[in-house]
Amino acid sequence: AGGGAGGMAGAAGNAGGNGGMTSTNDGGTDALSACGTSTMTSQPGCNTVDATGPCVTVGTGTGALPAAGGGNIQPGTYDLVSSTVYLGDGALPTILSPVRKTLVLSPGTAGALDIQEADVSGNYLNRFNGTVTTSGTGTASMVTFTQSCPAIDAGAGESSLYTFTSGSTITLTVLEDKGGGATAVEVWQKR
């Protein structure tokens, strides 16, 4: 909901804004090459995860959206490896790009997974925590992210269709409704 492509399922309003299309630096969190140009106000305090995945620039998709397939999401560390927006009837939504995103999923309580995520673009660093739950099956499979930190969006939740694929390459694909008919498809790869 809210501000953009922050969390696995949207990060409830923390990562709005368009980071631009050229690189300047990576927020000082590691020795990786520059990624993005965002100058938004950072929110670095919720965890110590560093965004160390590839620098991803959002692309525009054509044709039909991929279908959700559900699956049993495994705990582990995941990096965003691609982000594609399908416009439908809507305009291009504001999404942080280029960006590095890394998330850590660990076993939680009552069947939930705990999530810690870090996003970096330019001078911007956003870290947030919450829980992830799943529901439904097949093409109606939903993943719901509920934020706990930062407090500004604590309790806010967002549900998106998803597919978890295991095998030699393990991926989590999240289809996030961006409003106005636009859908962002984020592919996360497990390390």
Short mmCIF file of C-alpha atoms in Angstrom, two decimals:
data_model
loop_
_atom_site.label_atom_id
_atom_site.label_comp_id
_atom_site.label_asym_id
_atom_site.label_seq_id
_atom_site.Cartn_x
_atom_site.Cartn_y
_atom_site.Cartn_z
CA ALA A 1 0.00 0.00 0.00
CA GLY A 2 0.96 3.61 0.18
CA GLY A 3 4.36 4.51 -1.06
CA GLY A 4 5.72 1.97 -3.43
CA ALA A 5 8.01 -0.93 -3.87
CA GLY A 6 9.50 -1.08 -0.41
CA GLY A 7 8.62 -4.44 1.07
CA MET A 8 8.18 -7.92 -0.20
CA ALA A 9 4.54 -7.05 -0.42
CA GLY A 10 4.85 -3.30 -0.63
CA ALA A 11 6.24 -2.13 2.71
CA ALA A 12 3.12 -0.22 3.56
CA GLY A 13 4.07 3.23 2.39
CA ASN A 14 7.73 3.70 3.13
CA ALA A 15 9.47 3.65 -0.22
CA GLY A 16 7.73 6.05 -2.57
CA GLY A 17 9.44 8.30 -5.04
CA ASN A 18 11.30 7.68 -8.25
CA GLY A 19 14.99 7.28 -7.60
CA GLY A 20 15.97 8.26 -11.12
CA MET A 21 17.81 6.19 -13.69
CA THR A 22 21.50 6.86 -12.97
CA SER A 23 23.71 5.84 -10.09
CA THR A 24 25.46 8.02 -7.54
CA ASN A 25 26.12 5.94 -4.41
CA ASP A 26 24.68 3.12 -2.36
CA GLY A 27 23.82 4.85 0.92
CA GLY A 28 27.16 3.91 2.48
CA THR A 29 26.00 0.51 3.75
CA ASP A 30 28.61 -1.58 1.93
CA ALA A 31 31.34 -1.51 -0.71
CA LEU A 32 29.04 -2.24 -3.66
CA SER A 33 28.94 -0.03 -6.72
CA ALA A 34 26.52 2.87 -6.80
CA CYS A 35 22.81 2.18 -7.30
CA GLY A 36 20.12 4.83 -7.77
CA THR A 37 19.88 8.53 -7.03
CA SER A 38 17.16 8.82 -4.38
CA THR A 39 17.53 11.58 -1.79
CA MET A 40 14.44 10.63 0.25
CA THR A 41 14.74 10.65 4.04
CA SER A 42 16.24 7.37 5.26
CA GLN A 43 14.68 5.14 7.93
CA PRO A 44 17.62 2.91 8.88
CA GLY A 45 16.78 1.86 12.44
CA CYS A 46 14.62 -1.28 12.36
CA ASN A 47 17.29 -3.94 11.68
CA THR A 48 20.89 -4.43 10.58
CA VAL A 49 20.27 -6.12 7.19
CA ASP A 50 22.35 -4.68 4.34
CA ALA A 51 20.92 -4.49 0.83
CA THR A 52 23.59 -6.40 -1.08
CA GLY A 53 21.68 -7.78 -4.02
CA PRO A 54 21.95 -6.57 -7.62
CA CYS A 55 21.03 -3.03 -8.62
CA VAL A 56 17.57 -3.46 -10.21
CA THR A 57 15.94 -1.00 -12.60
CA VAL A 58 12.18 -1.32 -13.02
CA GLY A 59 11.09 -2.40 -16.49
CA THR A 60 7.71 -2.23 -18.22
CA GLY A 61 5.98 -5.53 -18.97
CA THR A 62 3.87 -6.41 -21.99
CA GLY A 63 1.29 -9.10 -22.50
CA ALA A 64 -0.46 -11.01 -19.75
CA LEU A 65 0.61 -10.88 -16.12
CA PRO A 66 2.21 -14.04 -14.78
CA ALA A 67 -0.30 -16.17 -12.87
CA ALA A 68 0.04 -16.77 -9.15
CA GLY A 69 0.85 -20.32 -8.13
CA GLY A 70 1.32 -20.17 -4.35
CA GLY A 71 3.72 -22.52 -2.62
CA ASN A 72 5.42 -23.00 0.74
CA ILE A 73 7.75 -20.00 1.21
CA GLN A 74 11.07 -21.04 2.73
CA PRO A 75 12.98 -19.05 5.36
CA GLY A 76 16.27 -17.56 4.14
CA THR A 77 17.90 -14.49 2.62
CA TYR A 78 16.49 -13.21 -0.67
CA ASP A 79 17.67 -10.51 -3.08
CA LEU A 80 15.43 -8.64 -5.51
CA VAL A 81 16.57 -9.70 -8.99
CA SER A 82 13.90 -8.11 -11.21
CA SER A 83 11.00 -5.69 -11.05
CA THR A 84 8.52 -5.25 -13.89
CA VAL A 85 5.42 -3.04 -14.02
CA TYR A 86 2.43 -4.10 -16.10
CA LEU A 87 0.38 -0.97 -16.70
CA GLY A 88 -3.06 -2.37 -17.51
CA ASP A 89 -5.34 0.67 -17.74
CA GLY A 90 -3.23 2.70 -15.32
CA ALA A 91 -0.35 5.12 -15.55
CA LEU A 92 3.19 4.18 -14.54
CA PRO A 93 3.17 4.24 -10.72
CA THR A 94 5.93 5.88 -8.70
CA ILE A 95 8.40 3.14 -7.78
CA LEU A 96 11.89 3.43 -6.33
CA SER A 97 14.29 2.63 -9.20
CA PRO A 98 17.12 1.70 -9.53
CA VAL A 99 17.28 -0.01 -6.15
CA ARG A 100 18.97 -2.82 -4.20
CA LYS A 101 16.70 -4.85 -1.91
CA THR A 102 17.53 -7.71 0.42
CA LEU A 103 15.12 -9.44 2.80
CA VAL A 104 15.58 -12.06 5.49
CA LEU A 105 12.70 -14.43 6.29
CA SER A 106 12.83 -16.45 9.51
CA PRO A 107 10.32 -18.73 11.26
CA GLY A 108 7.80 -16.73 13.28
CA THR A 109 4.81 -17.69 15.40
CA ALA A 110 1.49 -19.26 14.40
CA GLY A 111 2.70 -20.19 10.92
CA ALA A 112 3.93 -16.69 10.06
CA LEU A 113 7.39 -15.73 8.85
CA ASP A 114 9.25 -12.78 10.36
CA ILE A 115 10.68 -10.41 7.74
CA GLN A 116 13.53 -7.91 7.89
CA GLU A 117 14.21 -5.91 4.73
CA ALA A 118 16.67 -3.27 3.58
CA ASP A 119 16.30 -1.09 0.47
CA VAL A 120 19.03 1.22 -0.87
CA SER A 121 18.91 3.79 -3.66
CA GLY A 122 21.29 6.74 -3.85
CA ASN A 123 21.56 8.26 -0.37
CA TYR A 124 18.34 6.55 0.74
CA LEU A 125 18.41 3.56 3.12
CA ASN A 126 15.15 2.07 4.39
CA ARG A 127 15.01 -0.86 6.81
CA PHE A 128 11.77 -2.33 8.09
CA ASN A 129 10.43 -5.38 9.92
CA GLY A 130 7.14 -7.23 10.05
CA THR A 131 5.46 -10.57 9.47
CA VAL A 132 4.45 -12.49 6.37
CA THR A 133 1.52 -14.91 6.17
CA THR A 134 0.05 -16.83 3.24
CA SER A 135 -3.49 -17.82 2.31
CA GLY A 136 -5.39 -19.30 -0.60
CA THR A 137 -4.21 -21.78 -3.21
CA GLY A 138 -3.25 -21.81 -6.88
CA THR A 139 -4.05 -18.64 -8.79
CA ALA A 140 -5.70 -17.18 -5.65
CA SER A 141 -2.57 -17.57 -3.47
CA MET A 142 -1.95 -14.47 -1.38
CA VAL A 143 1.00 -13.31 0.72
CA THR A 144 0.24 -10.66 3.37
CA PHE A 145 2.92 -8.39 4.83
CA THR A 146 2.13 -6.65 8.13
CA GLN A 147 4.65 -4.03 9.21
CA SER A 148 5.85 -3.65 12.81
CA CYS A 149 8.77 -1.18 12.36
CA PRO A 150 9.15 1.71 11.67
CA ALA A 151 6.27 2.77 13.86
CA ILE A 152 4.91 5.21 11.26
CA ASP A 153 3.24 2.30 9.42
CA ALA A 154 3.12 -0.30 12.22
CA GLY A 155 0.08 -2.55 11.88
CA ALA A 156 -0.45 -1.63 8.24
CA GLY A 157 -0.89 -4.67 6.05
CA GLU A 158 -0.89 -5.40 2.36
CA SER A 159 -1.78 -8.55 0.43
CA SER A 160 -0.45 -9.56 -2.97
CA LEU A 161 -0.65 -12.60 -5.21
CA TYR A 162 2.50 -14.74 -5.19
CA THR A 163 4.35 -17.79 -6.53
CA PHE A 164 7.12 -19.65 -4.71
CA THR A 165 9.34 -21.83 -6.92
CA SER A 166 11.84 -24.32 -5.50
CA GLY A 167 14.57 -26.24 -7.29
CA SER A 168 18.14 -25.34 -8.16
CA THR A 169 17.14 -21.67 -8.19
CA ILE A 170 14.61 -20.72 -5.50
CA THR A 171 12.46 -17.68 -6.26
CA LEU A 172 9.56 -15.78 -4.75
CA THR A 173 7.49 -13.78 -7.24
CA VAL A 174 5.15 -11.14 -5.78
CA LEU A 175 2.43 -9.45 -7.86
CA GLU A 176 1.63 -6.16 -6.14
CA ASP A 177 -1.43 -4.13 -7.11
CA LYS A 178 -0.21 -0.54 -7.57
CA GLY A 179 -3.65 0.94 -8.25
CA GLY A 180 -5.18 2.23 -11.47
CA GLY A 181 -4.80 -1.16 -13.14
CA ALA A 182 -1.00 -1.24 -12.73
CA THR A 183 0.74 -4.28 -11.17
CA ALA A 184 4.39 -4.51 -10.08
CA VAL A 185 5.92 -7.98 -10.40
CA GLU A 186 8.97 -8.41 -8.15
CA VAL A 187 11.15 -11.53 -8.38
CA TRP A 188 13.26 -12.35 -5.30
CA GLN A 189 15.98 -15.04 -5.44
CA LYS A 190 17.09 -17.03 -2.41
CA ARG A 191 20.83 -17.11 -1.73
#
